[in-house]
GROMACS .gro file of N, CA, C and O in nm:
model
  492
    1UNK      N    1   0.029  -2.331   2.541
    1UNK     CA    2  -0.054  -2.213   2.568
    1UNK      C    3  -0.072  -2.132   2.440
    1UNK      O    4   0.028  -2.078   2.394
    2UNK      N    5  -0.187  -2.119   2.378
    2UNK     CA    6  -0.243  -2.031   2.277
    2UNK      C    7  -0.174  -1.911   2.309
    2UNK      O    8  -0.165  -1.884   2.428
    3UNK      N    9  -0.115  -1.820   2.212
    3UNK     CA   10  -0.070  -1.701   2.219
    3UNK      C   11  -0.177  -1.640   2.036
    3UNK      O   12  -0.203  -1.717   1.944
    4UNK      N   13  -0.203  -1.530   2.040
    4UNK     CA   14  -0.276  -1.460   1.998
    4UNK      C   15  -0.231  -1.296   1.932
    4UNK      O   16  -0.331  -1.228   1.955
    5UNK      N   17  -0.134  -1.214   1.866
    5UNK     CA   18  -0.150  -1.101   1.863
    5UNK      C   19  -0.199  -1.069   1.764
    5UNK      O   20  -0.187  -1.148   1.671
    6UNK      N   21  -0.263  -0.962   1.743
    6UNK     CA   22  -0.334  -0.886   1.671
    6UNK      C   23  -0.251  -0.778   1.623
    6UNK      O   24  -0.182  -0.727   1.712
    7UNK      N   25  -0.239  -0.727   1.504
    7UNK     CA   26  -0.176  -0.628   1.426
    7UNK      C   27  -0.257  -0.529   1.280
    7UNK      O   28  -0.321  -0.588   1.193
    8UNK      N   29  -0.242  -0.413   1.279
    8UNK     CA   30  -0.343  -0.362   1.162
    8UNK      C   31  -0.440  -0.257   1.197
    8UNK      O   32  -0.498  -0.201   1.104
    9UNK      N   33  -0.464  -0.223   1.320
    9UNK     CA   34  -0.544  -0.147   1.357
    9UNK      C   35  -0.520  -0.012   1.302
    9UNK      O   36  -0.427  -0.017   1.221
   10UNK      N   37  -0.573   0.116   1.318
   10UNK     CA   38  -0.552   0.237   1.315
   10UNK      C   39  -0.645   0.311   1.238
   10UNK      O   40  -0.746   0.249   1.206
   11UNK      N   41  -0.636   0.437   1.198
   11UNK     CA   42  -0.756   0.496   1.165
   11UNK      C   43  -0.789   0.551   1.039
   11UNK      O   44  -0.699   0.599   0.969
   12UNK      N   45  -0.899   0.549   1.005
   12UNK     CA   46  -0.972   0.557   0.857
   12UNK      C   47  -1.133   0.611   0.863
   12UNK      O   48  -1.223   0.593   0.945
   13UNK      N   49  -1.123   0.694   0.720
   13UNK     CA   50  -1.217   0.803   0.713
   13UNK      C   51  -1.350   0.680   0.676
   13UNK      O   52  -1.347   0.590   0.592
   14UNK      N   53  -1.432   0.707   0.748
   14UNK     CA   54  -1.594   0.627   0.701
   14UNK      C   55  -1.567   0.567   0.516
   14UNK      O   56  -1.548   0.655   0.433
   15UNK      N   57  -1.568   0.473   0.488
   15UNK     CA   58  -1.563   0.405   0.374
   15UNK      C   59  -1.472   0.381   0.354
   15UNK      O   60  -1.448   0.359   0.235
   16UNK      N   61  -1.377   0.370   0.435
   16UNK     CA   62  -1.217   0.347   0.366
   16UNK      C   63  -1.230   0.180   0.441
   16UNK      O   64  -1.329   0.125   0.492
   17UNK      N   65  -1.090   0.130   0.424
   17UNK     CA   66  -1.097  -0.024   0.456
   17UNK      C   67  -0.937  -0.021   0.554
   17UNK      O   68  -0.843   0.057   0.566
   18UNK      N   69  -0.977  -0.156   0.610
   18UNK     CA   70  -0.889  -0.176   0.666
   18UNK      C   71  -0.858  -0.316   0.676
   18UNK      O   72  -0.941  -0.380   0.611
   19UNK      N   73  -0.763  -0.401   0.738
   19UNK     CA   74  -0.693  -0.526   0.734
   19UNK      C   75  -0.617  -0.548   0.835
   19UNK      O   76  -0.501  -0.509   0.849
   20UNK      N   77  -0.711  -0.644   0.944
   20UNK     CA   78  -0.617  -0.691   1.096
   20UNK      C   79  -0.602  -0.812   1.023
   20UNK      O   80  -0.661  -0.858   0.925
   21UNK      N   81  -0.471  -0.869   1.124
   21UNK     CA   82  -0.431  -0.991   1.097
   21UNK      C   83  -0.356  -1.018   1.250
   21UNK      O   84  -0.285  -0.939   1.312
   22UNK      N   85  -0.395  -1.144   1.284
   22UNK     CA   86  -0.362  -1.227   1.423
   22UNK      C   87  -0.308  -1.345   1.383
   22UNK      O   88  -0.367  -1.429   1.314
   23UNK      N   89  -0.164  -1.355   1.438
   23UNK     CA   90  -0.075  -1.451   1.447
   23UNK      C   91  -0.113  -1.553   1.528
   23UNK      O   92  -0.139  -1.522   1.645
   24UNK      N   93  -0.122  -1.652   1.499
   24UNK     CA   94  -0.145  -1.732   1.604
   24UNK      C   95  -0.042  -1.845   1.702
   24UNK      O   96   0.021  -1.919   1.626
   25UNK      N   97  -0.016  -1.868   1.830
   25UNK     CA   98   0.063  -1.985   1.840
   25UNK      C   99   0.064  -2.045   1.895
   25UNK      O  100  -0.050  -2.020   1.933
   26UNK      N  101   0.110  -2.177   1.996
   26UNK     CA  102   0.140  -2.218   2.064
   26UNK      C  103   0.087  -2.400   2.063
   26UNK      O  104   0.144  -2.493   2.119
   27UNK      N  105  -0.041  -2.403   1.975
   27UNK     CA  106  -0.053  -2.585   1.946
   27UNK      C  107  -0.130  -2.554   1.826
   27UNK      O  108  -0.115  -2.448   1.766
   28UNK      N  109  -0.196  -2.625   1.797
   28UNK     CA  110  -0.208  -2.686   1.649
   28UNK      C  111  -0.407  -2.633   1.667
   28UNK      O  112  -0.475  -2.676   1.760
   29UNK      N  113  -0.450  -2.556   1.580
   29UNK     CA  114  -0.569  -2.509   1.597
   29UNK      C  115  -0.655  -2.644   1.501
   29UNK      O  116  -0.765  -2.604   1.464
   30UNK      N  117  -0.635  -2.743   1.470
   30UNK     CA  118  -0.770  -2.831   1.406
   30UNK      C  119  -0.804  -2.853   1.507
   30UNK      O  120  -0.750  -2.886   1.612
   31UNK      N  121  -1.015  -2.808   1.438
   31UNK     CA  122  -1.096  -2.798   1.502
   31UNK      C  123  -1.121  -2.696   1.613
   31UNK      O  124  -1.204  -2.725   1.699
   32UNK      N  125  -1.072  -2.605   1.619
   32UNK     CA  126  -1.075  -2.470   1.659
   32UNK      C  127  -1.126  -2.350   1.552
   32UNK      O  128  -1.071  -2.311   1.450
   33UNK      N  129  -1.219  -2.318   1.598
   33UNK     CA  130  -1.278  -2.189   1.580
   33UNK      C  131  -1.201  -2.042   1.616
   33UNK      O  132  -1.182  -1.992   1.727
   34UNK      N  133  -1.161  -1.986   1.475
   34UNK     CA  134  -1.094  -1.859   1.516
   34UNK      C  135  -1.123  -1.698   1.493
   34UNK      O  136  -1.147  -1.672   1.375
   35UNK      N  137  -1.124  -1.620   1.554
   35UNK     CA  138  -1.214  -1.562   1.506
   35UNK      C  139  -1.167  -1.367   1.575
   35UNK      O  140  -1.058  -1.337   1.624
   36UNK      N  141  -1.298  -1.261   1.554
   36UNK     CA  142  -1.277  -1.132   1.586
   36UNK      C  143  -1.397  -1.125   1.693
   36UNK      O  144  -1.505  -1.181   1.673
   37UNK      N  145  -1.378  -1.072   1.777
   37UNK     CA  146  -1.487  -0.993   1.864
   37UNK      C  147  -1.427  -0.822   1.901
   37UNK      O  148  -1.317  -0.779   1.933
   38UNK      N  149  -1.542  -0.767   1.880
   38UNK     CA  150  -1.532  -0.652   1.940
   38UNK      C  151  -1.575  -0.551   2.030
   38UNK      O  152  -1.690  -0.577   2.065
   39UNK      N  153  -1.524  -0.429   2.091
   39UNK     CA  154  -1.544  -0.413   2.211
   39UNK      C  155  -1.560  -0.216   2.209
   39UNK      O  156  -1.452  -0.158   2.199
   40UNK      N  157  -1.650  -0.151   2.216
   40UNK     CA  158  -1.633  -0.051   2.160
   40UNK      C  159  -1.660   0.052   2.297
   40UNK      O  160  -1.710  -0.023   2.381
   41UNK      N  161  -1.649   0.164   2.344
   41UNK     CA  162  -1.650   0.219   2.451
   41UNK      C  163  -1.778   0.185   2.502
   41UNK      O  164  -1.873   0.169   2.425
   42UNK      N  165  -1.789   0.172   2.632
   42UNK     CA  166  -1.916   0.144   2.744
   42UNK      C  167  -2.033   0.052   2.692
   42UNK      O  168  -2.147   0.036   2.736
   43UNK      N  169  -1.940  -0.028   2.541
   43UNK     CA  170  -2.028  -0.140   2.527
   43UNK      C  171  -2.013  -0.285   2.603
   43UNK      O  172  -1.941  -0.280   2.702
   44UNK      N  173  -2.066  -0.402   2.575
   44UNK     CA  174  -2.049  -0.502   2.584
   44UNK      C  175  -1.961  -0.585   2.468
   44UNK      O  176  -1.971  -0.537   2.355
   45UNK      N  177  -1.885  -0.690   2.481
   45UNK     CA  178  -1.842  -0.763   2.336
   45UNK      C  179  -1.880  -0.781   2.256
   45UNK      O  180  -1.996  -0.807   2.288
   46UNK      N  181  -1.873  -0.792   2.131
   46UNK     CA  182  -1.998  -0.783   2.024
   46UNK      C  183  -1.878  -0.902   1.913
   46UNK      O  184  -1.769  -0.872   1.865
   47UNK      N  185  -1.955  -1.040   1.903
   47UNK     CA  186  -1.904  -1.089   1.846
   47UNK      C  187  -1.915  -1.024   1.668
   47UNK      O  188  -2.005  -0.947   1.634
   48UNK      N  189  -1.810  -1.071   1.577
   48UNK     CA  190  -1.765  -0.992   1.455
   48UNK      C  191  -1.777  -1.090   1.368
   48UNK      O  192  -1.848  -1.049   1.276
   49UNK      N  193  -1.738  -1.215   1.348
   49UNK     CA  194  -1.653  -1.262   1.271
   49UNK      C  195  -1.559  -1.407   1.291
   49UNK      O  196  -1.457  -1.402   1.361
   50UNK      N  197  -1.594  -1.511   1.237
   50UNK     CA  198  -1.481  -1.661   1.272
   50UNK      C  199  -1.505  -1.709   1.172
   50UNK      O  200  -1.604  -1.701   1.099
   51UNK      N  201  -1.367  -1.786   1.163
   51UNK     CA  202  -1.407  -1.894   1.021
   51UNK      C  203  -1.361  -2.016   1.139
   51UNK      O  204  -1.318  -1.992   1.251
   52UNK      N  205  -1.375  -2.099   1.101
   52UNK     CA  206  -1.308  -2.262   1.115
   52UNK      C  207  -1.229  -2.313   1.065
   52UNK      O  208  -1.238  -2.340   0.945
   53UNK      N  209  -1.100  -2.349   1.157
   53UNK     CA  210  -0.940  -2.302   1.118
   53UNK      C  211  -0.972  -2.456   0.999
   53UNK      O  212  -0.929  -2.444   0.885
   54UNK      N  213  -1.039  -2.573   1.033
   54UNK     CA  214  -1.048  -2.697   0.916
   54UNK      C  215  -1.127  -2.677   0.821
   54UNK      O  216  -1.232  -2.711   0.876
   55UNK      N  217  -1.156  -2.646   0.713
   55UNK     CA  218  -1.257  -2.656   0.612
   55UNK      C  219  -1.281  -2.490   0.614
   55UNK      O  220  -1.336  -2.466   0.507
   56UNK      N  221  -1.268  -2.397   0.671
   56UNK     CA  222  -1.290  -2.240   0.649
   56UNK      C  223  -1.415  -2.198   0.630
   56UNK      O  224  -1.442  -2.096   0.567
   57UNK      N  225  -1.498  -2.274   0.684
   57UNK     CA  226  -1.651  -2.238   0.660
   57UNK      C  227  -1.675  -2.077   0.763
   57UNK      O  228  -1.616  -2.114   0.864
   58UNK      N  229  -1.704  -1.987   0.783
   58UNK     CA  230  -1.691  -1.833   0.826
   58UNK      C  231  -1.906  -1.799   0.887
   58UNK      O  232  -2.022  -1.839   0.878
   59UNK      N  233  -1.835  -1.720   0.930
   59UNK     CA  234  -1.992  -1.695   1.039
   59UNK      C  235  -1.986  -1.534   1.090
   59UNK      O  236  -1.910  -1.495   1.179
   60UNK      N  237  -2.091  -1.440   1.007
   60UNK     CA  238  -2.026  -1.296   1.052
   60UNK      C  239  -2.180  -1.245   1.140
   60UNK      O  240  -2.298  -1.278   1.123
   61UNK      N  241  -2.113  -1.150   1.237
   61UNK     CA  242  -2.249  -1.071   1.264
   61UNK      C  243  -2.320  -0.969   1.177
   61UNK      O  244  -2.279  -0.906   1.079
   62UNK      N  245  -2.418  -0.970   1.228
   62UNK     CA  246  -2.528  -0.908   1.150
   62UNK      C  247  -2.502  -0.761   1.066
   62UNK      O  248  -2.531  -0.732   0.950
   63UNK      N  249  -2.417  -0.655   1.203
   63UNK     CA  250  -2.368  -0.560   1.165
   63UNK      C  251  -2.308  -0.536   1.057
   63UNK      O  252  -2.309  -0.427   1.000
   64UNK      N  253  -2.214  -0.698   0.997
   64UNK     CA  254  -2.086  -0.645   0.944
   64UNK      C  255  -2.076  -0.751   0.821
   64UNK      O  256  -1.975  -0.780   0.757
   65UNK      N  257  -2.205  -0.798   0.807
   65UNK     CA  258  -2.202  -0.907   0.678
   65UNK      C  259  -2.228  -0.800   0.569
   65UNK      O  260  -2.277  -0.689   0.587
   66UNK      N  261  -2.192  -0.844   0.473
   66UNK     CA  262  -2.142  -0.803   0.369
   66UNK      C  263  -2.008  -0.692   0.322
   66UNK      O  264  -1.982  -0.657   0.207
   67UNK      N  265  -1.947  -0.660   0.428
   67UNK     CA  266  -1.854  -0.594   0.439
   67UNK      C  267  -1.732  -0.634   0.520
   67UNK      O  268  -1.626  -0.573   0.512
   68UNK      N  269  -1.745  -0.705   0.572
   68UNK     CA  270  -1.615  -0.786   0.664
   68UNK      C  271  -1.641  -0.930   0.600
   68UNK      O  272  -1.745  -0.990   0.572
   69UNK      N  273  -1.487  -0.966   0.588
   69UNK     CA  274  -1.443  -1.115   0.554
   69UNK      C  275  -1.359  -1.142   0.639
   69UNK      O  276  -1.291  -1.059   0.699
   70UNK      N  277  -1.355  -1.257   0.651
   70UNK     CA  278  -1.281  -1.313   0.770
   70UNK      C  279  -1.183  -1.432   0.702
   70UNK      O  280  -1.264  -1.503   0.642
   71UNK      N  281  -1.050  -1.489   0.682
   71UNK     CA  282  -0.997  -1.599   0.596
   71UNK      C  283  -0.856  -1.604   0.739
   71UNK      O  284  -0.823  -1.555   0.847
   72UNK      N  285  -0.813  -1.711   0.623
   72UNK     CA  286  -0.712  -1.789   0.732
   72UNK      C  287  -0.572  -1.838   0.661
   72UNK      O  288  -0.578  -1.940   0.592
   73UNK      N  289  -0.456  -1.777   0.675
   73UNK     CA  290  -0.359  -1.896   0.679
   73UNK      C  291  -0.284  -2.018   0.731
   73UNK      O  292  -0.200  -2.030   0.821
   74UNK      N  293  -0.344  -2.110   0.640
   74UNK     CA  294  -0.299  -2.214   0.755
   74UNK      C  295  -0.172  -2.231   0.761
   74UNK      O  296  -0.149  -2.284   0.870
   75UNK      N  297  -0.050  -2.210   0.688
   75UNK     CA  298   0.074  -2.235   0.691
   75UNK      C  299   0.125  -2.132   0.741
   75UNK      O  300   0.234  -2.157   0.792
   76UNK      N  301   0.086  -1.992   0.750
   76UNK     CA  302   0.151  -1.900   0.834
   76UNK      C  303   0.044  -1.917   0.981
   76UNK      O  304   0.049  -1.824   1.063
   77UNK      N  305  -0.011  -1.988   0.998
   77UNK     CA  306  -0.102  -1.944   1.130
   77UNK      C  307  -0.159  -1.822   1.161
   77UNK      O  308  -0.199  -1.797   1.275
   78UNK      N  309  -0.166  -1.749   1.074
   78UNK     CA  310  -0.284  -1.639   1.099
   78UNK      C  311  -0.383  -1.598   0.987
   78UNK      O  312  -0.382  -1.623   0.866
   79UNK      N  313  -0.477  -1.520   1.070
   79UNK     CA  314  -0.613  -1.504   1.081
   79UNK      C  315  -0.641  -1.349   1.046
   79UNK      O  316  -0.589  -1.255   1.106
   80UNK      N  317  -0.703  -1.343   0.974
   80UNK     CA  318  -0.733  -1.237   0.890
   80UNK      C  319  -0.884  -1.161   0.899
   80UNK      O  320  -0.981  -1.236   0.915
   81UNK      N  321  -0.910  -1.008   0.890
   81UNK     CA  322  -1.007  -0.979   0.898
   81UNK      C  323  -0.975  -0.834   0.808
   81UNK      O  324  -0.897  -0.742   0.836
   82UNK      N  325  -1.087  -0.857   0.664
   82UNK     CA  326  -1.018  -0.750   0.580
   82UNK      C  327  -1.212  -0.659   0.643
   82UNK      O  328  -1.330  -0.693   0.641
   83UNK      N  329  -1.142  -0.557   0.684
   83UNK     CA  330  -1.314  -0.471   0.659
   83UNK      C  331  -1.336  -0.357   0.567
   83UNK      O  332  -1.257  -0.264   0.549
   84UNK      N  333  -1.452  -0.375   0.511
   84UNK     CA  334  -1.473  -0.306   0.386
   84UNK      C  335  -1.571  -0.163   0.417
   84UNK      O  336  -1.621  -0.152   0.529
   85UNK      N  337  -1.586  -0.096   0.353
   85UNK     CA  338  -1.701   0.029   0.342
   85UNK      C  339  -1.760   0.012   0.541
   85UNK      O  340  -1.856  -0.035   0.601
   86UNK      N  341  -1.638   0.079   0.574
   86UNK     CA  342  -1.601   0.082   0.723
   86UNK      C  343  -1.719   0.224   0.808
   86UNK      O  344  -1.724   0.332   0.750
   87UNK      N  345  -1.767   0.212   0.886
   87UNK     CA  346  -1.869   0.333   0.923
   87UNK      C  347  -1.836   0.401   1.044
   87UNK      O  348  -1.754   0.313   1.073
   88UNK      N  349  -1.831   0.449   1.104
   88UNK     CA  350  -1.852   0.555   1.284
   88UNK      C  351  -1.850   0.417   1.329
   88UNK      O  352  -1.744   0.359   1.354
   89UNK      N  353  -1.945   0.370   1.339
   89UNK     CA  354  -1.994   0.261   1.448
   89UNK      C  355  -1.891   0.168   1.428
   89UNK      O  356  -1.873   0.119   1.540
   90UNK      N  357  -1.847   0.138   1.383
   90UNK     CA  358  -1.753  -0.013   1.382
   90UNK      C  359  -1.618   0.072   1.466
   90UNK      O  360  -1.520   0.015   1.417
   91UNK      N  361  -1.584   0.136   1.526
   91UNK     CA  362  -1.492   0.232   1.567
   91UNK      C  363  -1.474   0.138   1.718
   91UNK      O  364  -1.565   0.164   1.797
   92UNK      N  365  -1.397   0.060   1.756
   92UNK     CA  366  -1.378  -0.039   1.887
   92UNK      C  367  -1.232  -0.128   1.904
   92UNK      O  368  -1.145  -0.145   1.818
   93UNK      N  369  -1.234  -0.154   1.976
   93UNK     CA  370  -1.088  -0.278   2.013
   93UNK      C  371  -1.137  -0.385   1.968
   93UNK      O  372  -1.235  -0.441   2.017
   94UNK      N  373  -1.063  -0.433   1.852
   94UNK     CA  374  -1.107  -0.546   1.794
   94UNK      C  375  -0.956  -0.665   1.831
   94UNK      O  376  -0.838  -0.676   1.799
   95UNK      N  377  -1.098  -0.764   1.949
   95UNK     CA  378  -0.997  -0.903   1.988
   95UNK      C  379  -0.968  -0.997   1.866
   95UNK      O  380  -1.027  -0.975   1.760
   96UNK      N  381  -0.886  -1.091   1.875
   96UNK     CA  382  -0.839  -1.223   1.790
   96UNK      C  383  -0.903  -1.264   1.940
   96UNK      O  384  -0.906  -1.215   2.052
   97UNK      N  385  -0.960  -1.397   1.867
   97UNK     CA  386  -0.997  -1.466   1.986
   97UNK      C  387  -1.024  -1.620   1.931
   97UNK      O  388  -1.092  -1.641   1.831
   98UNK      N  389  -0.986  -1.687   1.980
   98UNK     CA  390  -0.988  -1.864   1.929
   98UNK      C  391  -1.050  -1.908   2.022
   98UNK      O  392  -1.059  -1.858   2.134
   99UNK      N  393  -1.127  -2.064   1.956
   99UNK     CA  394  -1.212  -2.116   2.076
   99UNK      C  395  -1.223  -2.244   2.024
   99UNK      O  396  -1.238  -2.257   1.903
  100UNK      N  397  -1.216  -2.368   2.120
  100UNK     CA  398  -1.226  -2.537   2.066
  100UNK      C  399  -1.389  -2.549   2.092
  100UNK      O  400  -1.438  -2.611   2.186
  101UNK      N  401  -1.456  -2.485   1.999
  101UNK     CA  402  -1.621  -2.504   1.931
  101UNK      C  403  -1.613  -2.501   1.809
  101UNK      O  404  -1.534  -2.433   1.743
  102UNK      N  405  -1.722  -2.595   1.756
  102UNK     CA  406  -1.800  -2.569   1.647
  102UNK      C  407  -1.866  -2.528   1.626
  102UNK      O  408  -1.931  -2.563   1.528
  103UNK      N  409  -1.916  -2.374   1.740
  103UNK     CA  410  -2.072  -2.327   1.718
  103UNK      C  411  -2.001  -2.211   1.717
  103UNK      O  412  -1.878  -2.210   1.714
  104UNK      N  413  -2.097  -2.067   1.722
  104UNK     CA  414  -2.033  -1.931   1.693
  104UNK      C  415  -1.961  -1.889   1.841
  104UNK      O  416  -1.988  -1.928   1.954
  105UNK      N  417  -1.867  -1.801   1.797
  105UNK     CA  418  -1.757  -1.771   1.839
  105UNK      C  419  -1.777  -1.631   1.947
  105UNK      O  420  -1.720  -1.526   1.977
  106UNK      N  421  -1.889  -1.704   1.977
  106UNK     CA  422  -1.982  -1.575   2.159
  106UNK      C  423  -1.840  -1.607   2.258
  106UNK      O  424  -1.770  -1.707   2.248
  107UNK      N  425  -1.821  -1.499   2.349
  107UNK     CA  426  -1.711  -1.459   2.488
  107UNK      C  427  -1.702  -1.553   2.517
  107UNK      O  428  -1.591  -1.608   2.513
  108UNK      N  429  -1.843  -1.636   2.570
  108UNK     CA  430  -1.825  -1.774   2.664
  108UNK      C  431  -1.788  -1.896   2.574
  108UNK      O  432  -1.839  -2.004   2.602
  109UNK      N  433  -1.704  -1.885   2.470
  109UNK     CA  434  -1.675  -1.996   2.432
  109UNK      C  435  -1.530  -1.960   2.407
  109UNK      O  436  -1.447  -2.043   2.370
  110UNK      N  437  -1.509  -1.860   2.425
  110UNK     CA  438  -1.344  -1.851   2.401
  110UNK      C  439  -1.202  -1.896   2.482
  110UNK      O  440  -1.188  -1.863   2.600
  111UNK      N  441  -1.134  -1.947   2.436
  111UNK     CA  442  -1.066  -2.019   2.509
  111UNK      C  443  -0.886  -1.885   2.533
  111UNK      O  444  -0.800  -1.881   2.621
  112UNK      N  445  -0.900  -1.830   2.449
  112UNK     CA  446  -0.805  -1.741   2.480
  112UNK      C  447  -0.811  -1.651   2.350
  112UNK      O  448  -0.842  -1.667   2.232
  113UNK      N  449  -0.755  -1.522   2.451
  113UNK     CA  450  -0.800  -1.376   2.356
  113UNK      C  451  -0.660  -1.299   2.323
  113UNK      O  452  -0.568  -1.328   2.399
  114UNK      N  453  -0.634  -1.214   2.231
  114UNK     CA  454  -0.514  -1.131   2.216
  114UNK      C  455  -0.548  -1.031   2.256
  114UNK      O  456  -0.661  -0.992   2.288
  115UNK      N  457  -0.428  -0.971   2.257
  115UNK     CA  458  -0.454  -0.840   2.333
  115UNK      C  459  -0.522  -0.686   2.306
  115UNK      O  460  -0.526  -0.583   2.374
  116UNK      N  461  -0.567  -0.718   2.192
  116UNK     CA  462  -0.657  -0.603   2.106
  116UNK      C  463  -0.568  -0.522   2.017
  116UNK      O  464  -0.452  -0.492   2.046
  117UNK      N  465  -0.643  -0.484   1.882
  117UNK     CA  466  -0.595  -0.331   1.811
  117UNK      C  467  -0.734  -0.263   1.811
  117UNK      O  468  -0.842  -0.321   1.813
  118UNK      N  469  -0.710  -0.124   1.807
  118UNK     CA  470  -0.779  -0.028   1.819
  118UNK      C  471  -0.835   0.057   1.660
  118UNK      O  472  -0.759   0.128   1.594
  119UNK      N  473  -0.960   0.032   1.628
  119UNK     CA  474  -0.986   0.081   1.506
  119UNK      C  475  -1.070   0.181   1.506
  119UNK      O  476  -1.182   0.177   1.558
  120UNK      N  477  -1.005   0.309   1.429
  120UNK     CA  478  -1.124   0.426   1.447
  120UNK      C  479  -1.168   0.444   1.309
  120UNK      O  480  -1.100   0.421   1.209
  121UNK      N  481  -1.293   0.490   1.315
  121UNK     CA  482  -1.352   0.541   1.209
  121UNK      C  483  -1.408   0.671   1.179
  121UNK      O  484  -1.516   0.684   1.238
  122UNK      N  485  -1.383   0.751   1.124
  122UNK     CA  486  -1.403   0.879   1.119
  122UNK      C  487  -1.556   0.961   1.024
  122UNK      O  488  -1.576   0.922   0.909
  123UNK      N  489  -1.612   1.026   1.060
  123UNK     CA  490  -1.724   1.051   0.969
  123UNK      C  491  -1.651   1.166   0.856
  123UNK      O  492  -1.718   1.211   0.763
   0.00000   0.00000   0.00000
């Protein structure tokens, strides 16, 4: 059973940065897609962010390209999401979420989620 936590959350003034990182465990992620989605009050999920735990090829949303990177350790098993020149809006529960696809890393492909950290952003 995939286990998932997420660690790093907390709060920062508009342009400052921040750095989640999700442990991952329980079987062997080749060929698994790993990745961030996020979830911000009375929104819907808003995918963020996955790389591909084999070869690290990465896939960001629209919102958050050029300012969020997404990387991976493979020998520690976790999953990284450094965010850069951070705004109001990115202010949500940001999931770890893994999924056995090779396509982007949307809700309905996720195979199991962690339990969220909470990131605020301040104007």
């Amino acid at each position: 059973q995939v286990h998932l936590v997420e660690s790093g959350g907390g709060m920062v003034q508009a342009g400052g940065s921040l750095r989640l990182s999700c442990a991952a465990s329980g079987r062997t992620f080749s060929g698994y897609t790993m990745g961030w989605v996020r979830q911000a009050p009375g929104n819907e999920r808003e995918f963020v962010a996955a790389i591909r735990w084999n070869g690290g090829s990465t896939d960001y949303g629209n919102s958050v390209k050029g300012r969020f990177t997404a990387s991976r350790d493979i020998a520690k098993n976790t999953l990284y999401l450094q965010m850069n020149s951070l705004k109001p809006e990115d202010t949500a529960v940001y999931y770890c979420a893994a999924g056995n696809t090779p396509f982007r890393l949307t809700s309905d492909r996720v195979d199991a989620w962690g339990q969220g950290t909470s990131v605020t952003v301040s104007s």
